[in-house]
mmCIF file of C-alpha atoms and ligand atoms in Angstrom:
data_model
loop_
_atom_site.group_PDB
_atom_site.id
_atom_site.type_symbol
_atom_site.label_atom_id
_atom_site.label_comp_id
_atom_site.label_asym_id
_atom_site.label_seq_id
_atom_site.Cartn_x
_atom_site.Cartn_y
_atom_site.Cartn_z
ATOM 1 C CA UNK A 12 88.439 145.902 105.142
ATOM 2 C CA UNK A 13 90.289 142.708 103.802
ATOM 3 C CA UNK A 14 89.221 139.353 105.621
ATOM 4 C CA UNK A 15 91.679 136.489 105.413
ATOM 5 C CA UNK A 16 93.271 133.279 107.393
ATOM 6 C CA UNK A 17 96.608 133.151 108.003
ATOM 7 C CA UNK A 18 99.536 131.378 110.174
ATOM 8 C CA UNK A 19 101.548 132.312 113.187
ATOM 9 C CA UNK A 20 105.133 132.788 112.041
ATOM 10 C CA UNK A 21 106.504 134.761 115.297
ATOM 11 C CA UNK A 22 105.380 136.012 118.413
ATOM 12 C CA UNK A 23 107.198 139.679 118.285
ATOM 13 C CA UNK A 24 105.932 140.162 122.528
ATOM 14 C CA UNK A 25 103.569 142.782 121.806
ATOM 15 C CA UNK A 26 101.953 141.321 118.486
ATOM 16 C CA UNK A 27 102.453 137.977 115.878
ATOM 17 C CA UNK A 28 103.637 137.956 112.635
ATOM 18 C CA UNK A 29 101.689 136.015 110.051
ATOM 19 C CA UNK A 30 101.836 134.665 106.967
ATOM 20 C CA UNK A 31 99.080 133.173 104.211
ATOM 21 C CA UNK A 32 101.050 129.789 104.162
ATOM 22 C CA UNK A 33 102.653 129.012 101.450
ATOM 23 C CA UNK A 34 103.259 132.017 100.917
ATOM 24 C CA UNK A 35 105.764 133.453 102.886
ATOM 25 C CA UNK A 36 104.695 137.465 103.307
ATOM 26 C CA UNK A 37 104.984 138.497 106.528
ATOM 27 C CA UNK A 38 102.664 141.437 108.225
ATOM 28 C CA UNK A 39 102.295 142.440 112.020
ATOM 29 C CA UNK A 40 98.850 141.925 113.872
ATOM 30 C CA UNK A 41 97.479 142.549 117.096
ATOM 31 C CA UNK A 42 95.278 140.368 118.801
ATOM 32 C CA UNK A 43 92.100 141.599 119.110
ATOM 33 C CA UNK A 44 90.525 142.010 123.148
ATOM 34 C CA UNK A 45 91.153 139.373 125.284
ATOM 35 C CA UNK A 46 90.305 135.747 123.204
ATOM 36 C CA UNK A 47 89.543 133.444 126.062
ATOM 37 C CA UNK A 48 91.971 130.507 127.136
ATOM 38 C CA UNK A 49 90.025 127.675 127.176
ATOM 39 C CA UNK A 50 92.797 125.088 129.324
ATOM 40 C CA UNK A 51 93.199 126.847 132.392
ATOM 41 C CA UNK A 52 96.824 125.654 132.812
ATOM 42 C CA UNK A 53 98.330 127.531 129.422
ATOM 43 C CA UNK A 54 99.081 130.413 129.717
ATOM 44 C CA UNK A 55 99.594 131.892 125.913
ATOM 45 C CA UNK A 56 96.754 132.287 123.685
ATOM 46 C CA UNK A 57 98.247 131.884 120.690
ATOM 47 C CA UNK A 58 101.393 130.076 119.478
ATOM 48 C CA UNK A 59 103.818 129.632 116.835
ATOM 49 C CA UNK A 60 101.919 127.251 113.682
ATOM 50 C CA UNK A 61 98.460 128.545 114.822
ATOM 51 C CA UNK A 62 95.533 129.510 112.302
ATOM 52 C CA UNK A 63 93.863 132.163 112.846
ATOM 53 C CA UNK A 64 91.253 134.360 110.906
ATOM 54 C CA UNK A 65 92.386 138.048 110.644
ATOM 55 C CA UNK A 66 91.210 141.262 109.254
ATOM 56 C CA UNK A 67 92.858 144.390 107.577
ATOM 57 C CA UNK A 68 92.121 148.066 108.112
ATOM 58 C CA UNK A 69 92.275 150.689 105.741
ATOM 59 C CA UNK A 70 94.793 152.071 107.502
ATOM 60 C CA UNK A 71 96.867 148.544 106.974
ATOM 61 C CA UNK A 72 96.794 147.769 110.763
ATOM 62 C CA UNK A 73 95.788 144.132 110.923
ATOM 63 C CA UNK A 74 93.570 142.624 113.579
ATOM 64 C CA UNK A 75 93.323 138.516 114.718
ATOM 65 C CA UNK A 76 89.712 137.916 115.304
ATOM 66 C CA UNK A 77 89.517 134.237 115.779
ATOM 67 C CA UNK A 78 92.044 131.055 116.490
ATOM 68 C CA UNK A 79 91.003 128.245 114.276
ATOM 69 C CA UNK A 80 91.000 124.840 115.805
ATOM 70 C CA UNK A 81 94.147 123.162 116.058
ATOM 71 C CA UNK A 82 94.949 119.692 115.077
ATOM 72 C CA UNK A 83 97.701 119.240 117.751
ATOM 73 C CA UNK A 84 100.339 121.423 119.668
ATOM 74 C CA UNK A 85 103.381 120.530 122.115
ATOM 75 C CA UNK A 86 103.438 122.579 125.421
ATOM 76 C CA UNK A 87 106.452 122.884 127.542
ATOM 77 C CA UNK A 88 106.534 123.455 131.519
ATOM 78 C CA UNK A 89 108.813 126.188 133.281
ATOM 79 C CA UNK A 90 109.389 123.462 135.969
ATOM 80 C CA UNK A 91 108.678 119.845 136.581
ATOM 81 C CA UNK A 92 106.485 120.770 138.895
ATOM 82 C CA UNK A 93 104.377 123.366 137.636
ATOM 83 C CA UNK A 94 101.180 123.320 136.700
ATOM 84 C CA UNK A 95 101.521 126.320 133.893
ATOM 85 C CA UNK A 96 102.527 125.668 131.007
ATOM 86 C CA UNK A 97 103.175 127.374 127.156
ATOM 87 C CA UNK A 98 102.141 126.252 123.820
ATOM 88 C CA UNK A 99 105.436 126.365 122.038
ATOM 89 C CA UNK A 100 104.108 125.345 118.588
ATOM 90 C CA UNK A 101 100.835 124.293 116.929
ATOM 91 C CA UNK A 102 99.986 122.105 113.967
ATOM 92 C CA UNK A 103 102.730 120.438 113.369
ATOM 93 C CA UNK A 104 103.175 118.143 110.549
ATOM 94 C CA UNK A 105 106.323 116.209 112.410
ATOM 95 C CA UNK A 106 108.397 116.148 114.963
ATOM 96 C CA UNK A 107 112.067 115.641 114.163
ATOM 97 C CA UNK A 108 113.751 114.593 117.380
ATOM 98 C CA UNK A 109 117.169 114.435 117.179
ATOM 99 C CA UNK A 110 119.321 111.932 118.638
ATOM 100 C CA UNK A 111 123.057 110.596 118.828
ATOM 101 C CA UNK A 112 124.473 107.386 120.091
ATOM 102 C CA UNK A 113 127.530 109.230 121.004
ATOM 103 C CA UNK A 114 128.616 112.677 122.020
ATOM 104 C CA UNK A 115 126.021 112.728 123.785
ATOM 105 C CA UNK A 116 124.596 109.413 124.430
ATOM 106 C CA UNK A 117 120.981 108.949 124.082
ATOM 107 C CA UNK A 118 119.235 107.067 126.696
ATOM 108 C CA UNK A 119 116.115 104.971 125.474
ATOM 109 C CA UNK A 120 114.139 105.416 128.326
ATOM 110 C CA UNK A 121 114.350 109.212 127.823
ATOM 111 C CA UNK A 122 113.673 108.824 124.080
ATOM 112 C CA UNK A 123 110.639 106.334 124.504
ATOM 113 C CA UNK A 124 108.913 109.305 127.149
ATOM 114 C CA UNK A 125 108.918 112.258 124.708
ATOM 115 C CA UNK A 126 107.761 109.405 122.082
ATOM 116 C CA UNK A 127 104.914 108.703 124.135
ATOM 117 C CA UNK A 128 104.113 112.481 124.658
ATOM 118 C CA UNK A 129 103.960 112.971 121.202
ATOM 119 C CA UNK A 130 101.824 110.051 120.389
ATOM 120 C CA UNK A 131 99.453 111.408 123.240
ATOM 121 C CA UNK A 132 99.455 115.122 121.505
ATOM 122 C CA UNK A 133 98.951 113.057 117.900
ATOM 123 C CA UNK A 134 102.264 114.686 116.525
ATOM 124 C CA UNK A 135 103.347 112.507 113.955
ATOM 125 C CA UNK A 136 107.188 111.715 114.736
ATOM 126 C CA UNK A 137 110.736 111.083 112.446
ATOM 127 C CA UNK A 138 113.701 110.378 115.058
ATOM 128 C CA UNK A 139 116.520 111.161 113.210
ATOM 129 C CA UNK A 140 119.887 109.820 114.266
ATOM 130 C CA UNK A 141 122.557 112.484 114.032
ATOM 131 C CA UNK A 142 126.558 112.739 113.840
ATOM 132 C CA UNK A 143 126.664 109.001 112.132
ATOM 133 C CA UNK A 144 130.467 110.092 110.697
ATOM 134 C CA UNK A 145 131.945 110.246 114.167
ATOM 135 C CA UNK A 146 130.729 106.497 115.385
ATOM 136 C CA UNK A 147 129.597 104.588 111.856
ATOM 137 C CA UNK A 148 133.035 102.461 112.099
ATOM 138 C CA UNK A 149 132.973 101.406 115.788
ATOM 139 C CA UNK A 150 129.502 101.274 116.327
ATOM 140 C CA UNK A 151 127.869 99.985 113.549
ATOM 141 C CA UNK A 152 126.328 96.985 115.206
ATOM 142 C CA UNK A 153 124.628 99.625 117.901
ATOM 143 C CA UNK A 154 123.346 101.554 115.000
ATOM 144 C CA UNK A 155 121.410 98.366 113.296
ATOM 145 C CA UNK A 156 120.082 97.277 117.006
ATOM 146 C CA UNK A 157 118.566 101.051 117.702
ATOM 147 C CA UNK A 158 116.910 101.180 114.054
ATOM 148 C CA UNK A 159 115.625 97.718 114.845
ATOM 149 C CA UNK A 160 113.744 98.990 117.738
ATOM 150 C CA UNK A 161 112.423 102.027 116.375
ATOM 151 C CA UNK A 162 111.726 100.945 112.931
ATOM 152 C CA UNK A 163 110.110 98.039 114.323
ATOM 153 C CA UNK A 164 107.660 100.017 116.711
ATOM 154 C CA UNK A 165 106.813 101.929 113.923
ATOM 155 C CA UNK A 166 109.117 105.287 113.574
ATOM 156 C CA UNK A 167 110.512 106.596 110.414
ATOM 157 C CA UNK A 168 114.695 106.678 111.123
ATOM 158 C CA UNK A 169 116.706 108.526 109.481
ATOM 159 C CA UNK A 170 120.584 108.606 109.589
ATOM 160 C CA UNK A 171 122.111 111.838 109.015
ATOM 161 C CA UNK A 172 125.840 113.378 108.847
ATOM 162 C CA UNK A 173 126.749 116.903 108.156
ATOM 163 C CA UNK A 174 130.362 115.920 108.162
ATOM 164 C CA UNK A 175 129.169 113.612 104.731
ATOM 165 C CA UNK A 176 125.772 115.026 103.830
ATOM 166 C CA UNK A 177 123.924 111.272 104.593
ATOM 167 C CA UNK A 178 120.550 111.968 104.873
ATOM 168 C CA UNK A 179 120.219 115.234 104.586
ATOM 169 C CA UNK A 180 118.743 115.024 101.021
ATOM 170 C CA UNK A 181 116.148 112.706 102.951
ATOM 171 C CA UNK A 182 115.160 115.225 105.211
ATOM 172 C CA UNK A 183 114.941 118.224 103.078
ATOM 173 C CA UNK A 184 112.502 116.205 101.050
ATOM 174 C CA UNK A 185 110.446 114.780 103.950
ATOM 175 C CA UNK A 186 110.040 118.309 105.194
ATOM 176 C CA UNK A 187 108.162 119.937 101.972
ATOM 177 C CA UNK A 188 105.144 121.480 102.332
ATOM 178 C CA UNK A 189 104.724 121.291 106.259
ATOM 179 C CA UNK A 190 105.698 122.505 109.295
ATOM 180 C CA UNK A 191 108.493 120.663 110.681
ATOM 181 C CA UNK A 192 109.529 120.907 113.946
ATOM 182 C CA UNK A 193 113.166 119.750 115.007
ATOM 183 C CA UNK A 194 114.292 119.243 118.887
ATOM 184 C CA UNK A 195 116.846 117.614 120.738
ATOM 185 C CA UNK A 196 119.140 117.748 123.513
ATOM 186 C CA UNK A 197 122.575 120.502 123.373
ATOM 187 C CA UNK A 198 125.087 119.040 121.456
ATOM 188 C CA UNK A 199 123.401 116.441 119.126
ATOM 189 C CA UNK A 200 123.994 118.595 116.100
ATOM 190 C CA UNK A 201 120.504 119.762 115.825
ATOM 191 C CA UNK A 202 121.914 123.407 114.306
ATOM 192 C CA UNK A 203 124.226 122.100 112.184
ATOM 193 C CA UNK A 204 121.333 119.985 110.644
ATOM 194 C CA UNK A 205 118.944 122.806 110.090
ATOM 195 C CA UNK A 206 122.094 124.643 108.554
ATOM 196 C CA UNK A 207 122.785 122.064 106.234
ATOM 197 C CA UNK A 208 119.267 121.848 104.875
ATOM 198 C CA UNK A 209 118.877 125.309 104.022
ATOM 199 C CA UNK A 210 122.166 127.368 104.666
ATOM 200 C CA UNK A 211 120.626 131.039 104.213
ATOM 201 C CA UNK A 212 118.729 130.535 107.797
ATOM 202 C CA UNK A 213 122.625 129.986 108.990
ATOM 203 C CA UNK A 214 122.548 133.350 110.996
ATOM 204 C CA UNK A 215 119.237 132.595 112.677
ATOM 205 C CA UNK A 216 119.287 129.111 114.138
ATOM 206 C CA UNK A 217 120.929 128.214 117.551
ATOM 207 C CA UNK A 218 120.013 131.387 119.161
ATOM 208 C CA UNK A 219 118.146 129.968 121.450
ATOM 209 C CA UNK A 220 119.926 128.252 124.364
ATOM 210 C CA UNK A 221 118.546 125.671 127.092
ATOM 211 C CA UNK A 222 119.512 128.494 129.851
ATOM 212 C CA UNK A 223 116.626 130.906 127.960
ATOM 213 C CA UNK A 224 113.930 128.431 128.690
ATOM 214 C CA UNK A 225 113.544 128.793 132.419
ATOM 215 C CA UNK A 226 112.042 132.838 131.515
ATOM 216 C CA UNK A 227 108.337 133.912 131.300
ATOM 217 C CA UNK A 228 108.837 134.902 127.786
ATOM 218 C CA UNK A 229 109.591 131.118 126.602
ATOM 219 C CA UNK A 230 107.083 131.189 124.237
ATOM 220 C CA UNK A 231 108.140 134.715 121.976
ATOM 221 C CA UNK A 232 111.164 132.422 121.376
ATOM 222 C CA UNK A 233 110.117 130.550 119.226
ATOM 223 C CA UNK A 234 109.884 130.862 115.575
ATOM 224 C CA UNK A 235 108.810 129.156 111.943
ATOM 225 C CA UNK A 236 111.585 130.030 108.847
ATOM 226 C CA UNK A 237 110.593 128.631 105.498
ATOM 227 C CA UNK A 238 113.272 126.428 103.664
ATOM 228 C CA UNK A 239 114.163 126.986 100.480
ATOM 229 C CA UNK A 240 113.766 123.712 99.282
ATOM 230 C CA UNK A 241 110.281 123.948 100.393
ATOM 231 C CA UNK A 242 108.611 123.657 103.854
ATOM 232 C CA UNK A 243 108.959 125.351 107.104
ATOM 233 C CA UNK A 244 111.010 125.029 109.938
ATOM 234 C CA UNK A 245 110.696 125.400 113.839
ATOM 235 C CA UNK A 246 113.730 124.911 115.958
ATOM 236 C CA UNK A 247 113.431 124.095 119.348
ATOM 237 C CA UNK A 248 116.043 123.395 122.169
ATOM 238 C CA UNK A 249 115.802 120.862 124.194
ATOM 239 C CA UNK A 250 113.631 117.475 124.904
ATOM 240 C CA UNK A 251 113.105 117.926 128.624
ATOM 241 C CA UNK A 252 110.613 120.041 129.485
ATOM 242 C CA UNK A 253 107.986 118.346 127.137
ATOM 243 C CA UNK A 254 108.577 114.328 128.456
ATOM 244 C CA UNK A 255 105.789 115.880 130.619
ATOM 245 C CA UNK A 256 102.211 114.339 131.296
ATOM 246 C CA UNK A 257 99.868 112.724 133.394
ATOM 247 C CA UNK A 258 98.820 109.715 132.207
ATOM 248 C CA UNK A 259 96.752 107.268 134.285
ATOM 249 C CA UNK A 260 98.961 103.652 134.614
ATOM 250 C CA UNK A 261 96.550 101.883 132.488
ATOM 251 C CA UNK A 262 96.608 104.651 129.716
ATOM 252 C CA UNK A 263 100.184 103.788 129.133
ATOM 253 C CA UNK A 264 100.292 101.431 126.840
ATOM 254 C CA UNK A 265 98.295 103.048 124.292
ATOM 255 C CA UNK A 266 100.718 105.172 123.547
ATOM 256 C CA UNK A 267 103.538 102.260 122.517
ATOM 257 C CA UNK A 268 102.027 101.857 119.222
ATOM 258 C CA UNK A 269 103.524 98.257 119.034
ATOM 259 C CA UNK A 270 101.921 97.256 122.237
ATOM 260 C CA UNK A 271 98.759 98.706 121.189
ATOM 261 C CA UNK A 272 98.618 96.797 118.218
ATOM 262 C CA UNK A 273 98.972 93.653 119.465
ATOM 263 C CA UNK A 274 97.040 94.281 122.937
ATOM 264 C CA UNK A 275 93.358 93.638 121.239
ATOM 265 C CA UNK A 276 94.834 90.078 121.537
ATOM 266 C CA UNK A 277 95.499 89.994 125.988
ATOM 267 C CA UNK A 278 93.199 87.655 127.808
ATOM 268 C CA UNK A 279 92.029 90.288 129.931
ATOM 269 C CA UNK A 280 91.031 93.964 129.620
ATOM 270 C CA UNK A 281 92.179 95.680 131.264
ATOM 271 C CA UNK A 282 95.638 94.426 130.887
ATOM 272 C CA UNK A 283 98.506 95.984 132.294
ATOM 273 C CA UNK A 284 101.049 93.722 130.519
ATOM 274 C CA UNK A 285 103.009 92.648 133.486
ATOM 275 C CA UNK A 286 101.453 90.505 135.389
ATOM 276 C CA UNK A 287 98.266 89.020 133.522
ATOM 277 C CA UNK A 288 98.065 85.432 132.075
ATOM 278 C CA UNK A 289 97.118 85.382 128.286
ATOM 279 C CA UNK A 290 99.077 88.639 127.685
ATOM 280 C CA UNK A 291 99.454 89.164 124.182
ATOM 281 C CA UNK A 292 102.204 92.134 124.642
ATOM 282 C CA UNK A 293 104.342 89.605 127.026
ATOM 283 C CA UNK A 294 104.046 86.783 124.478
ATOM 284 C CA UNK A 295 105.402 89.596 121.398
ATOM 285 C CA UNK A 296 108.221 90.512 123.344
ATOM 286 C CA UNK A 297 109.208 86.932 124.213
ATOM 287 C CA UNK A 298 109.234 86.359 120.637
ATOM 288 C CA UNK A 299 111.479 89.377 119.609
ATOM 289 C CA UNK A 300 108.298 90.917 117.813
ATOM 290 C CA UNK A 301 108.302 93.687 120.670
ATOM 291 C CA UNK A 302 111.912 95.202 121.697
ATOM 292 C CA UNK A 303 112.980 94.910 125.444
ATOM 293 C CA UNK A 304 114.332 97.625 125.405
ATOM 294 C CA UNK A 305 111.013 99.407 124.752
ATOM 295 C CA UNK A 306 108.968 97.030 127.131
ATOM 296 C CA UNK A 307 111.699 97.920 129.536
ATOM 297 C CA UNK A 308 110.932 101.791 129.400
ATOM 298 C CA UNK A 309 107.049 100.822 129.761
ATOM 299 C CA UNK A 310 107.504 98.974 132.867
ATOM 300 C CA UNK A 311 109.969 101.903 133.849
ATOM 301 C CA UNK A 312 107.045 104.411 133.200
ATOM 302 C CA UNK A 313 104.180 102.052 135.250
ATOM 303 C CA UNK A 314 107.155 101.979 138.301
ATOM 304 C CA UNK A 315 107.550 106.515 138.018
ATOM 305 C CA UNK A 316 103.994 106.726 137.718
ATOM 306 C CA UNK A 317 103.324 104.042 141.032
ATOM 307 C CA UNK A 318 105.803 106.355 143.421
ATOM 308 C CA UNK A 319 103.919 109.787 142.698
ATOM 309 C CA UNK A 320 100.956 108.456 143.768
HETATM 310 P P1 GDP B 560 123.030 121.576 118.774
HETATM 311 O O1 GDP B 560 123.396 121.999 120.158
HETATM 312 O O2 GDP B 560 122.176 120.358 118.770
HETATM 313 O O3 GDP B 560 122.463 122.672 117.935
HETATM 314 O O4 GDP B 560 124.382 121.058 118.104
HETATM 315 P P2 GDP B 560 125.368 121.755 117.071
HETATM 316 O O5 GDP B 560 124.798 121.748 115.701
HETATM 317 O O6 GDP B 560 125.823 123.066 117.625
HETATM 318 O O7 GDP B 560 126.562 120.705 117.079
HETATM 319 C C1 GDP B 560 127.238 120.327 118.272
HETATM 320 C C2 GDP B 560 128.650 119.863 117.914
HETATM 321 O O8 GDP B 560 128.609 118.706 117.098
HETATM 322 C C3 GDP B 560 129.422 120.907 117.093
HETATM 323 O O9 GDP B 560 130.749 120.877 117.506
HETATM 324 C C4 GDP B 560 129.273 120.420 115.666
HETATM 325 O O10 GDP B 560 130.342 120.814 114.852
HETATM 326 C C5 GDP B 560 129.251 118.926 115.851
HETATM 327 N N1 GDP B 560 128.477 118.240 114.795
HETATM 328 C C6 GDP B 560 127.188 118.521 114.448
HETATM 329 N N2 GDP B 560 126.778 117.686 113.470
HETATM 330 C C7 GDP B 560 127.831 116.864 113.200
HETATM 331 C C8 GDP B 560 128.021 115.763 112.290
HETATM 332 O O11 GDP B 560 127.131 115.362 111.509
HETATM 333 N N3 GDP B 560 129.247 115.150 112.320
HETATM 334 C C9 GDP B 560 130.249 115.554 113.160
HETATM 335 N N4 GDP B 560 131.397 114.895 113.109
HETATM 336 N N5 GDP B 560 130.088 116.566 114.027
HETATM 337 C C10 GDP B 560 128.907 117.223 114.055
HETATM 338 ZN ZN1 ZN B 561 98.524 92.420 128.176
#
């Protein structure tokens, strides 16, 4: 009997496929009994980017014995409303979320949620501006003003075309070595991305569409692919879905890592930066060292979360 650890390439339905990362070898295994599910509200054991222990019979039938701790994961609801939910990936070294200012339009507030979901699942984050060919002339000026407000609350932006191969080179490096996963909304370009950094996965990607997500089997969709150029790769439709979680009001602003920064400085604790005298997050903004734009998306968040209760 061989003993080993391993990582979750694929969920195949009725077992996973691993692989002893970096190396990319796949085998089948089973999961062994029933491993318990420690949050009541997911409802899949195991997901893509997991470690887990496993162990080989003589007959070559392998066996997972044990999960290993994980060191962060993004779920996904079926519905807004639902209280179930599925790991989609595990361990994940960053989160490249896709975005266009045209064709389609991305709209901040949107952004700024799934950025604070990620922040409060402690996935490290690279928003990556896509399509830059088809707007770079007329909207140059709009291009400066949204890296200003991301670059200034602390995110890595990248500017990518496929059309000219900007940033591409960028990407392919930062992605080396980890497990990268790469979402947006239909349409931003997020297959023709992937393509471009590693053509041979051409026939794979973009299989999945938005319409698949709604199914029980949501989570044997996804799947890691290792780039040539080093790395591995988890595509994933769609930002809605995972904007989702319950945060209480004054938990907010933790998670806007330039208003947490700065927040050790408000007069009074707890602050919630609208109202309060001696508010160090209302002073940064008025001085341009906090973005509106992002402020405005806070206070839009305080408002959503004051009507559902
Ligand atoms: P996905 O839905 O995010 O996977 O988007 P796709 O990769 O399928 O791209 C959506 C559309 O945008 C397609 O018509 C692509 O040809 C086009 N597209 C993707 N990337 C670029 C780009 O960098 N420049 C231009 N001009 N078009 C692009
Ligand atoms: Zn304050």
């Amino acid at each position: 009997m061989i003993q080993g650890e391993a990582t979750v390439v694929k969920n195949a339905g009725s077992h996973y496929l691993l692989s002893e990362l970096p190396a990319w070898e796949v085998f089948p295994a089973v999961l062994r009994g029933k491993i318990r599910l420690k949050a009541s509200e997911i409802t899949n054991p195991i997901a893509v980017g997991d470690r887990v222990r496993y162990q080989t019979e003589e007959d070559g039938s392998s066996t997972i014995t044990e999960i290993l701790p994980r060191k962060n994961y993004v779920i996904r609801r079926s519905t807004n409303l639902s209280r179930q939910a599925h790991i989609i990936a595990a361990n994940i070294d960053m989160a490249y979320l896709i975005v266009s200012l045209y064709f389609p339009q991305v709209k901040l507030p949107f952004l700024d949620r799934i950025l604070v979901t990620c922040e409060v699942y402690g996935i490290p984050v690279t928003i990556v501006l896509s399509k830059t060919d088809l707007y770079r002339q007329e909207a140059g000026e709009q291009i400066e003003a949204f890296r200003k407000i991301y670059e200034g609350a602390g995110y890595r932006v990248i500017q990518t075309s496929v059309e000219t191969g900007e940033g591409v080179a960028d990407i392919r490096e930062a992605c080396r070595g980890g497990i990268n996963l790469f979402s947006g909304e239909s349409g931003v370009g997020k297959s023709s991305l992937i393509k471009a950094l590693d053509p041979s996965l051409s026939p794979k990607i973009g299989s999945i569409s938005t319409a698949h997500l709604q199914g029980r089997h949501t989570t044997s969709l996804y799947e890691m692919y290792p780039l040539q150029s080093g790395g591995y790769v988890i595509d994933s439709p769609g930002l809605r879905g995972f904007g989702l979680v319950d945060l209480e009001k004054e938990e907010i602003a933790k998670y806007f890592p330039e208003m947490l920064r700065v927040s050790a400085g408000c007069r009074f604790t707890p602050c919630t930066h609208t109202h309060e005298p001696g508010c160090a997050v209302k002073a940064a903004v008025e001085e341009g060292l906090i973005a509106q734009e992002r402020y405005s998306s806070y206070l839009g968040m305080l408002e959503e979360d004051k009507k559902f209760r």
